[in-house]
Amino acid sequence: MPKTGPHPDKALTAIGVNRQSKPGWYADGNGLYLVVDKSGAKRWMLRLMVQGRRRDMGLGGISLVSLAEARELALKYRKIARQGGDPIEERRKERLTAPIFSEAAQTVFEENKSTWKNPKHAQQWFNTLQTYAFPHIGSRQVDQIQTSDILKVLSPIWLEKAETARRVRQRMSTVFDWAKTAGFRSGDNPVDGVEKGLPKQNSKDKHHAAMPYQEVPAFVARIRTEQKKGLVARLALEFLILTATRTSEVLKSEWVEVDLDQRLWIIPAERMKAKREHRVPLCDRSIEILKLAEGFRSSGDLIFPGQKIDRPMSNMVFLTMLKRMDVPFTAHGFRSSFRDWAAETTAYPREIAEMALAHTIQNKVEAAYRRSDLLERRRTMMDDWSAYISI
């Protein structure tokens, strides 16, 4: 059922439509709704009775259809329904030829890219479709594509590039959902059920490959001694392991976030996955790494800069380093290594380790009563972790 919105007697306004950002259904009256998706995308939906059955009819996104135009269309299709006709079928007949998949994907991308916080991730959304889907279905009209066509897109990469395949599947599904809402398709989404024709993926592919914690000390010794090049990257990776933080948090870290006297790194909320400030206690080795990093500091703000002093290193830098060292794990997996070490070899409570990883507290009661981030207790734990991996 639609979520509560403005009362039908209080019609929407053009300004209100543009400003509304909370997901939900907002009534304009007489069955016309503004629908705000969780992604932030906005579209018009007409709810009406067609030949004795309640039907939902998409009228397009707000970037293509204004409030006034949506009202005109709603009035037109309600009249058809009252006269016993099928406005959905009527609209299909009067619409222009359905776009090809590549054009539909471009439209979805343009309508949604402003809602994505990371421009690079937004572009990756389109690039994956361009690379893997367009060669198979890019030139096909969206109303002609069937599940068998989707199978041809996913089969070559389903096992070899499991995570990429899942992302391509989800993004194709979004395009076909848009096509149906815009009136270019009817019936089921062709992506639905495609997995029935694909082999079962190994469930371990869904997680970041983590190095067993017992192997981390030897690996840290390797990155300190074996690598002859890439000092900045080596220091950054060790810093990541010591602090149990994420790749982007380390690569985009800035000197203004660090207080060497307080032995503290404060990651601002906007750079955290949970959008909350995270205080990271720094052990002796972390301080030592920062002092080494000061040796190549110039006018830039970044602690571990890339080739250009004002730009961070690529987020693939650690993966490339690990592959070069013939290590079949990911940088993110070191967080799991830390978590396993804490659980299996120490007596630190679970919540201390979870807090060190900046994980969201799922238990609402526990979250409400926990007022402190337990910084000093975490500091002791991170000192112990440093001592363990520096053996």
Short mmCIF file of C-alpha atoms in Angstrom, two decimals:
data_model
loop_
_atom_site.label_atom_id
_atom_site.label_comp_id
_atom_site.label_asym_id
_atom_site.label_seq_id
_atom_site.Cartn_x
_atom_site.Cartn_y
_atom_site.Cartn_z
CA MET A 1 0.00 0.00 0.00
CA PRO A 2 1.21 3.56 -0.64
CA LYS A 3 2.87 5.29 2.24
CA THR A 4 1.11 8.21 3.85
CA GLY A 5 1.54 11.39 1.86
CA PRO A 6 -0.32 14.69 1.53
CA HIS A 7 -4.10 14.51 1.84
CA PRO A 8 -5.74 14.10 -1.61
CA ASP A 9 -7.53 17.43 -1.08
CA LYS A 10 -4.18 19.13 -0.78
CA ALA A 11 -2.67 18.74 -4.24
CA LEU A 12 1.07 18.67 -4.78
CA THR A 13 2.97 21.71 -5.97
CA ALA A 14 5.79 21.86 -8.51
CA ILE A 15 8.17 23.17 -5.84
CA GLY A 16 7.09 20.47 -3.40
CA VAL A 17 7.66 17.77 -6.01
CA ASN A 18 11.21 18.96 -6.63
CA ARG A 19 12.02 19.23 -2.93
CA GLN A 20 10.49 15.97 -1.75
CA SER A 21 13.23 13.44 -0.98
CA LYS A 22 11.75 11.05 1.59
CA PRO A 23 10.86 7.67 -0.02
CA GLY A 24 7.14 7.06 -0.28
CA TRP A 25 3.94 7.64 -2.27
CA TYR A 26 2.56 11.21 -2.24
CA ALA A 27 -1.02 11.78 -3.40
CA ASP A 28 -2.01 14.60 -5.73
CA GLY A 29 -5.64 13.52 -5.81
CA ASN A 30 -7.86 11.38 -8.06
CA GLY A 31 -5.42 8.48 -8.07
CA LEU A 32 -2.28 10.38 -9.14
CA TYR A 33 0.80 9.81 -6.98
CA LEU A 34 4.36 11.06 -6.89
CA VAL A 35 6.54 8.03 -6.06
CA VAL A 36 9.95 8.69 -4.48
CA ASP A 37 12.16 5.59 -4.60
CA LYS A 38 14.81 4.77 -1.99
CA SER A 39 17.44 5.73 -4.58
CA GLY A 40 15.95 9.24 -4.71
CA ALA A 41 14.49 8.80 -8.20
CA LYS A 42 10.99 10.27 -8.64
CA ARG A 43 8.21 9.12 -10.94
CA TRP A 44 4.47 9.46 -11.49
CA MET A 45 2.02 6.63 -10.86
CA LEU A 46 -1.71 6.61 -11.66
CA ARG A 47 -3.86 4.22 -9.64
CA LEU A 48 -7.24 3.54 -11.25
CA MET A 49 -9.89 0.90 -11.89
CA VAL A 50 -9.67 -0.70 -15.33
CA GLN A 51 -12.53 -2.99 -16.30
CA GLY A 52 -13.25 -3.84 -12.68
CA ARG A 53 -9.60 -4.33 -11.65
CA ARG A 54 -7.33 -1.93 -9.80
CA ARG A 55 -4.28 -1.12 -11.93
CA ASP A 56 -1.17 0.98 -11.42
CA MET A 57 -0.04 2.88 -14.49
CA GLY A 58 3.36 4.54 -14.76
CA LEU A 59 3.37 7.99 -16.33
CA GLY A 60 7.14 8.59 -16.39
CA GLY A 61 9.81 10.28 -14.28
CA ILE A 62 9.61 13.92 -13.19
CA SER A 63 12.57 14.81 -15.39
CA LEU A 64 10.42 13.97 -18.43
CA VAL A 65 6.89 14.64 -17.17
CA SER A 66 6.01 17.77 -15.20
CA LEU A 67 3.30 17.93 -12.54
CA ALA A 68 0.95 19.71 -14.96
CA GLU A 69 1.61 17.11 -17.67
CA ALA A 70 1.07 14.27 -15.20
CA ARG A 71 -2.31 15.74 -14.26
CA GLU A 72 -3.32 16.03 -17.91
CA LEU A 73 -2.33 12.42 -18.59
CA ALA A 74 -4.13 11.23 -15.46
CA LEU A 75 -7.33 12.98 -16.54
CA LYS A 76 -7.07 11.53 -20.05
CA TYR A 77 -6.56 7.95 -18.87
CA ARG A 78 -9.24 8.14 -16.18
CA LYS A 79 -11.75 9.10 -18.87
CA ILE A 80 -10.75 6.09 -20.97
CA ALA A 81 -11.15 3.82 -17.94
CA ARG A 82 -14.59 5.27 -17.09
CA GLN A 83 -15.71 4.55 -20.64
CA GLY A 84 -14.76 0.89 -20.22
CA GLY A 85 -11.49 1.05 -22.12
CA ASP A 86 -8.00 -0.05 -21.13
CA PRO A 87 -5.81 3.06 -20.76
CA ILE A 88 -2.66 0.99 -20.30
CA GLU A 89 -3.17 -0.80 -23.61
CA GLU A 90 -4.22 2.46 -25.24
CA ARG A 91 -1.05 4.14 -24.11
CA ARG A 92 1.06 1.31 -25.41
CA LYS A 93 -0.48 1.75 -28.84
CA GLU A 94 0.07 5.48 -28.95
CA ARG A 95 3.60 5.50 -27.60
CA LEU A 96 6.56 5.80 -29.88
CA THR A 97 8.64 2.73 -30.58
CA ALA A 98 10.27 1.38 -27.44
CA PRO A 99 13.92 2.46 -27.04
CA ILE A 100 16.77 0.03 -27.46
CA PHE A 101 18.37 -1.21 -24.25
CA SER A 102 21.45 1.04 -24.48
CA GLU A 103 19.23 4.13 -24.81
CA ALA A 104 17.04 3.00 -21.91
CA ALA A 105 20.13 2.41 -19.74
CA GLN A 106 21.43 5.87 -20.61
CA THR A 107 18.08 7.41 -19.60
CA VAL A 108 18.03 5.58 -16.27
CA PHE A 109 21.62 6.61 -15.64
CA GLU A 110 20.93 10.28 -16.37
CA GLU A 111 17.79 10.32 -14.21
CA ASN A 112 19.52 8.76 -11.21
CA LYS A 113 23.15 9.87 -11.29
CA SER A 114 22.49 13.03 -9.26
CA THR A 115 21.24 10.83 -6.40
CA TRP A 116 24.47 8.80 -6.21
CA LYS A 117 26.94 10.29 -3.74
CA ASN A 118 30.07 8.98 -5.43
CA PRO A 119 30.45 10.13 -9.08
CA LYS A 120 32.94 7.35 -9.76
CA HIS A 121 30.51 4.67 -8.58
CA ALA A 122 27.76 6.30 -10.63
CA GLN A 123 29.87 6.02 -13.77
CA GLN A 124 30.74 2.42 -12.92
CA TRP A 125 27.00 1.68 -12.88
CA PHE A 126 26.78 2.58 -16.55
CA ASN A 127 30.18 1.20 -17.54
CA THR A 128 29.38 -2.34 -16.37
CA LEU A 129 26.27 -2.41 -18.56
CA GLN A 130 28.23 -0.97 -21.45
CA THR A 131 30.92 -3.64 -21.10
CA TYR A 132 28.86 -6.74 -20.41
CA ALA A 133 25.25 -6.13 -21.48
CA PHE A 134 25.43 -3.87 -24.52
CA PRO A 135 27.32 -6.37 -26.75
CA HIS A 136 24.41 -8.81 -26.33
CA ILE A 137 21.28 -6.68 -25.93
CA GLY A 138 22.35 -3.05 -26.38
CA SER A 139 20.75 -2.70 -29.83
CA ARG A 140 17.58 -4.64 -28.93
CA GLN A 141 14.32 -2.86 -28.12
CA VAL A 142 13.50 -3.20 -24.42
CA ASP A 143 10.07 -4.70 -25.12
CA GLN A 144 11.60 -7.50 -27.19
CA ILE A 145 14.21 -8.74 -24.71
CA GLN A 146 13.44 -12.03 -22.97
CA THR A 147 14.98 -14.01 -20.11
CA SER A 148 16.89 -16.13 -22.63
CA ASP A 149 18.68 -12.96 -23.77
CA ILE A 150 19.59 -12.08 -20.19
CA LEU A 151 21.03 -15.56 -19.81
CA LYS A 152 23.41 -14.88 -22.71
CA VAL A 153 24.64 -11.73 -20.96
CA LEU A 154 25.33 -13.39 -17.61
CA SER A 155 26.52 -16.88 -18.57
CA PRO A 156 30.07 -15.89 -19.63
CA ILE A 157 30.78 -14.04 -16.36
CA TRP A 158 28.52 -15.76 -13.81
CA LEU A 159 31.27 -17.94 -12.30
CA GLU A 160 34.42 -16.22 -13.55
CA LYS A 161 33.38 -12.75 -12.33
CA ALA A 162 30.69 -13.56 -9.80
CA GLU A 163 30.40 -10.20 -8.05
CA THR A 164 30.44 -8.28 -11.34
CA ALA A 165 27.78 -10.61 -12.74
CA ARG A 166 25.51 -9.95 -9.77
CA ARG A 167 25.90 -6.21 -10.24
CA VAL A 168 25.15 -6.45 -13.96
CA ARG A 169 22.03 -8.50 -13.18
CA GLN A 170 20.79 -5.95 -10.66
CA ARG A 171 21.45 -3.01 -12.99
CA MET A 172 19.71 -4.66 -15.94
CA SER A 173 16.75 -5.32 -13.67
CA THR A 174 16.61 -1.61 -12.80
CA VAL A 175 16.52 -0.68 -16.49
CA PHE A 176 13.66 -3.08 -17.20
CA ASP A 177 11.74 -1.83 -14.15
CA TRP A 178 12.04 1.67 -15.60
CA ALA A 179 10.93 0.44 -19.03
CA LYS A 180 7.78 -1.07 -17.54
CA THR A 181 7.03 2.03 -15.48
CA ALA A 182 7.50 4.20 -18.57
CA GLY A 183 5.05 2.05 -20.51
CA PHE A 184 7.52 0.39 -22.86
CA ARG A 185 7.08 -3.11 -21.44
CA SER A 186 4.41 -5.22 -19.81
CA GLY A 187 4.58 -8.46 -17.88
CA ASP A 188 7.44 -9.77 -15.76
CA ASN A 189 10.92 -8.33 -15.62
CA PRO A 190 13.06 -10.61 -17.87
CA VAL A 191 15.83 -10.63 -15.27
CA ASP A 192 13.56 -12.30 -12.73
CA GLY A 193 14.22 -16.01 -12.51
CA VAL A 194 17.29 -15.97 -14.75
CA GLU A 195 19.33 -17.72 -12.03
CA LYS A 196 17.34 -20.89 -12.67
CA GLY A 197 19.32 -21.24 -15.89
CA LEU A 198 22.70 -20.46 -14.31
CA PRO A 199 25.02 -22.66 -12.23
CA LYS A 200 25.12 -22.07 -8.49
CA GLN A 201 27.79 -19.63 -7.45
CA ASN A 202 30.09 -20.55 -4.61
CA SER A 203 28.79 -18.66 -1.61
CA LYS A 204 32.31 -17.73 -0.53
CA ASP A 205 32.57 -15.50 -3.60
CA LYS A 206 30.10 -13.14 -1.94
CA HIS A 207 32.60 -12.21 0.76
CA HIS A 208 35.95 -10.48 0.71
CA ALA A 209 38.71 -13.08 0.71
CA ALA A 210 40.41 -12.79 4.10
CA MET A 211 43.90 -13.89 5.07
CA PRO A 212 43.91 -16.22 8.10
CA TYR A 213 45.03 -14.11 11.05
CA GLN A 214 47.89 -16.55 11.75
CA GLU A 215 49.46 -15.54 8.40
CA VAL A 216 49.22 -11.79 8.89
CA PRO A 217 52.50 -11.34 10.86
CA ALA A 218 54.56 -12.98 8.09
CA PHE A 219 52.74 -10.93 5.45
CA VAL A 220 53.39 -7.66 7.30
CA ALA A 221 57.06 -8.60 7.50
CA ARG A 222 57.03 -9.11 3.72
CA ILE A 223 55.57 -5.70 2.89
CA ARG A 224 58.13 -4.09 5.19
CA THR A 225 61.13 -5.80 3.60
CA GLU A 226 60.44 -7.49 0.24
CA GLN A 227 58.90 -4.69 -1.79
CA LYS A 228 61.54 -2.42 -3.32
CA LYS A 229 59.10 0.03 -4.91
CA GLY A 230 55.88 1.73 -3.92
CA LEU A 231 56.82 2.96 -0.44
CA VAL A 232 53.66 5.06 -0.11
CA ALA A 233 51.40 2.15 -1.02
CA ARG A 234 53.25 -0.23 1.32
CA LEU A 235 52.94 2.17 4.25
CA ALA A 236 49.27 2.76 3.47
CA LEU A 237 48.49 -0.96 3.36
CA GLU A 238 50.25 -1.62 6.66
CA PHE A 239 48.42 1.35 8.17
CA LEU A 240 45.13 -0.18 6.95
CA ILE A 241 45.96 -3.52 8.60
CA LEU A 242 47.02 -1.90 11.88
CA THR A 243 43.87 0.23 12.13
CA ALA A 244 41.40 -2.37 10.73
CA THR A 245 39.90 0.31 8.51
CA ARG A 246 38.56 0.30 4.95
CA THR A 247 40.51 1.02 1.78
CA SER A 248 38.79 4.31 0.97
CA GLU A 249 39.15 5.52 4.55
CA VAL A 250 42.94 5.11 4.34
CA LEU A 251 43.46 6.31 0.77
CA LYS A 252 41.49 9.51 1.36
CA SER A 253 42.84 10.20 4.83
CA GLU A 254 44.12 13.75 5.40
CA TRP A 255 46.61 15.23 7.83
CA VAL A 256 43.95 17.44 9.39
CA GLU A 257 42.23 14.26 10.66
CA VAL A 258 45.28 13.16 12.68
CA ASP A 259 46.31 14.29 16.16
CA LEU A 260 49.76 12.82 16.80
CA ASP A 261 49.88 14.16 20.37
CA GLN A 262 46.60 12.45 21.24
CA ARG A 263 47.57 9.44 19.11
CA LEU A 264 44.23 9.67 17.36
CA TRP A 265 42.85 9.56 13.83
CA ILE A 266 39.33 11.00 13.51
CA ILE A 267 37.58 9.97 10.29
CA PRO A 268 34.75 12.42 9.49
CA ALA A 269 31.21 11.12 9.12
CA GLU A 270 30.99 11.84 5.40
CA ARG A 271 33.81 9.38 4.70
CA MET A 272 32.38 6.57 6.82
CA LYS A 273 30.06 3.86 5.54
CA ALA A 274 27.65 4.36 8.46
CA LYS A 275 27.90 8.17 8.11
CA ARG A 276 29.10 8.58 11.69
CA GLU A 277 32.43 10.02 12.87
CA HIS A 278 34.89 7.27 13.81
CA ARG A 279 37.79 7.74 16.23
CA VAL A 280 40.70 5.39 15.61
CA PRO A 281 43.38 4.98 18.32
CA LEU A 282 46.89 4.88 16.89
CA CYS A 283 49.50 2.40 18.11
CA ASP A 284 53.24 3.03 18.12
CA ARG A 285 53.74 1.53 14.66
CA SER A 286 50.88 3.59 13.21
CA ILE A 287 52.52 6.75 14.58
CA GLU A 288 55.82 5.61 13.10
CA ILE A 289 54.18 5.14 9.68
CA LEU A 290 52.68 8.63 9.84
CA LYS A 291 56.05 10.12 10.67
CA LEU A 292 57.57 8.28 7.71
CA ALA A 293 54.73 9.62 5.54
CA GLU A 294 55.61 13.14 6.65
CA GLY A 295 58.88 12.64 4.82
CA PHE A 296 57.13 12.83 1.44
CA ARG A 297 54.53 15.39 2.52
CA SER A 298 54.49 18.61 0.52
CA SER A 299 51.66 21.06 0.00
CA GLY A 300 49.00 18.37 -0.31
CA ASP A 301 46.45 17.42 2.32
CA LEU A 302 46.51 13.65 1.74
CA ILE A 303 48.55 11.42 4.04
CA PHE A 304 49.13 8.80 1.33
CA PRO A 305 48.95 10.71 -1.97
CA GLY A 306 49.00 9.22 -5.43
CA GLN A 307 51.23 10.26 -8.29
CA LYS A 308 49.62 13.70 -8.14
CA ILE A 309 50.05 15.19 -4.70
CA ASP A 310 46.41 16.33 -4.49
CA ARG A 311 44.89 13.06 -5.70
CA PRO A 312 44.59 9.78 -3.76
CA MET A 313 45.98 6.53 -5.08
CA SER A 314 43.66 4.30 -7.10
CA ASN A 315 41.34 2.15 -5.01
CA MET A 316 42.87 -0.80 -6.88
CA VAL A 317 46.37 -0.12 -5.58
CA PHE A 318 46.20 -2.66 -2.74
CA LEU A 319 44.64 -5.36 -4.91
CA THR A 320 47.38 -4.84 -7.49
CA MET A 321 50.05 -5.09 -4.80
CA LEU A 322 48.54 -8.29 -3.39
CA LYS A 323 48.33 -9.87 -6.84
CA ARG A 324 51.95 -8.95 -7.53
CA MET A 325 52.91 -10.66 -4.28
CA ASP A 326 50.83 -13.69 -5.29
CA VAL A 327 48.56 -13.25 -2.26
CA PRO A 328 44.97 -14.47 -3.01
CA PHE A 329 43.25 -12.13 -0.56
CA THR A 330 41.74 -8.63 -0.53
CA ALA A 331 42.70 -5.56 1.48
CA HIS A 332 39.19 -5.41 2.93
CA GLY A 333 39.65 -8.98 4.14
CA PHE A 334 42.20 -7.85 6.72
CA ARG A 335 39.27 -6.50 8.73
CA SER A 336 38.02 -10.07 8.98
CA SER A 337 41.53 -11.23 9.90
CA PHE A 338 41.52 -8.74 12.78
CA ARG A 339 38.01 -9.77 13.86
CA ASP A 340 38.94 -13.47 13.89
CA TRP A 341 42.10 -12.75 15.90
CA ALA A 342 40.13 -10.79 18.49
CA ALA A 343 37.49 -13.52 18.81
CA GLU A 344 39.80 -16.52 18.89
CA THR A 345 42.87 -15.36 20.78
CA THR A 346 41.76 -12.55 23.13
CA ALA A 347 39.22 -11.97 25.87
CA TYR A 348 38.03 -8.62 24.50
CA PRO A 349 34.21 -8.41 24.41
CA ARG A 350 32.54 -8.72 21.02
CA GLU A 351 31.25 -5.15 21.11
CA ILE A 352 34.77 -3.75 21.49
CA ALA A 353 35.93 -5.45 18.29
CA GLU A 354 32.74 -4.46 16.47
CA MET A 355 33.24 -0.87 17.51
CA ALA A 356 36.84 -0.96 16.28
CA LEU A 357 35.45 -1.96 12.87
CA ALA A 358 32.88 0.88 13.03
CA HIS A 359 30.08 -1.62 12.57
CA THR A 360 26.52 -0.44 13.16
CA ILE A 361 24.96 -1.76 16.37
CA GLN A 362 21.96 -3.78 15.26
CA ASN A 363 20.42 -4.17 18.72
CA LYS A 364 18.49 -0.91 19.29
CA VAL A 365 18.42 -1.29 23.06
CA GLU A 366 22.18 -1.90 23.19
CA ALA A 367 22.77 1.06 20.87
CA ALA A 368 20.61 3.36 23.00
CA TYR A 369 22.49 2.58 26.21
CA ARG A 370 25.97 2.71 24.72
CA ARG A 371 26.97 6.35 25.01
CA SER A 372 30.74 5.92 24.71
CA ASP A 373 32.85 4.70 21.82
CA LEU A 374 35.07 2.92 24.39
CA LEU A 375 38.14 4.57 22.93
CA GLU A 376 40.62 3.66 25.66
CA ARG A 377 39.58 0.01 25.74
CA ARG A 378 39.90 -0.09 21.96
CA ARG A 379 43.31 1.55 22.21
CA THR A 380 44.58 -1.34 24.35
CA MET A 381 43.14 -3.86 21.91
CA MET A 382 44.74 -2.17 18.87
CA ASP A 383 48.09 -2.08 20.70
CA ASP A 384 47.76 -5.84 21.22
CA TRP A 385 46.87 -6.35 17.55
CA SER A 386 49.96 -4.38 16.53
CA ALA A 387 52.14 -6.41 18.85
CA TYR A 388 50.73 -9.65 17.42
CA ILE A 389 51.28 -8.79 13.76
CA SER A 390 54.72 -7.34 14.43
CA ILE A 391 56.12 -10.55 15.92
#
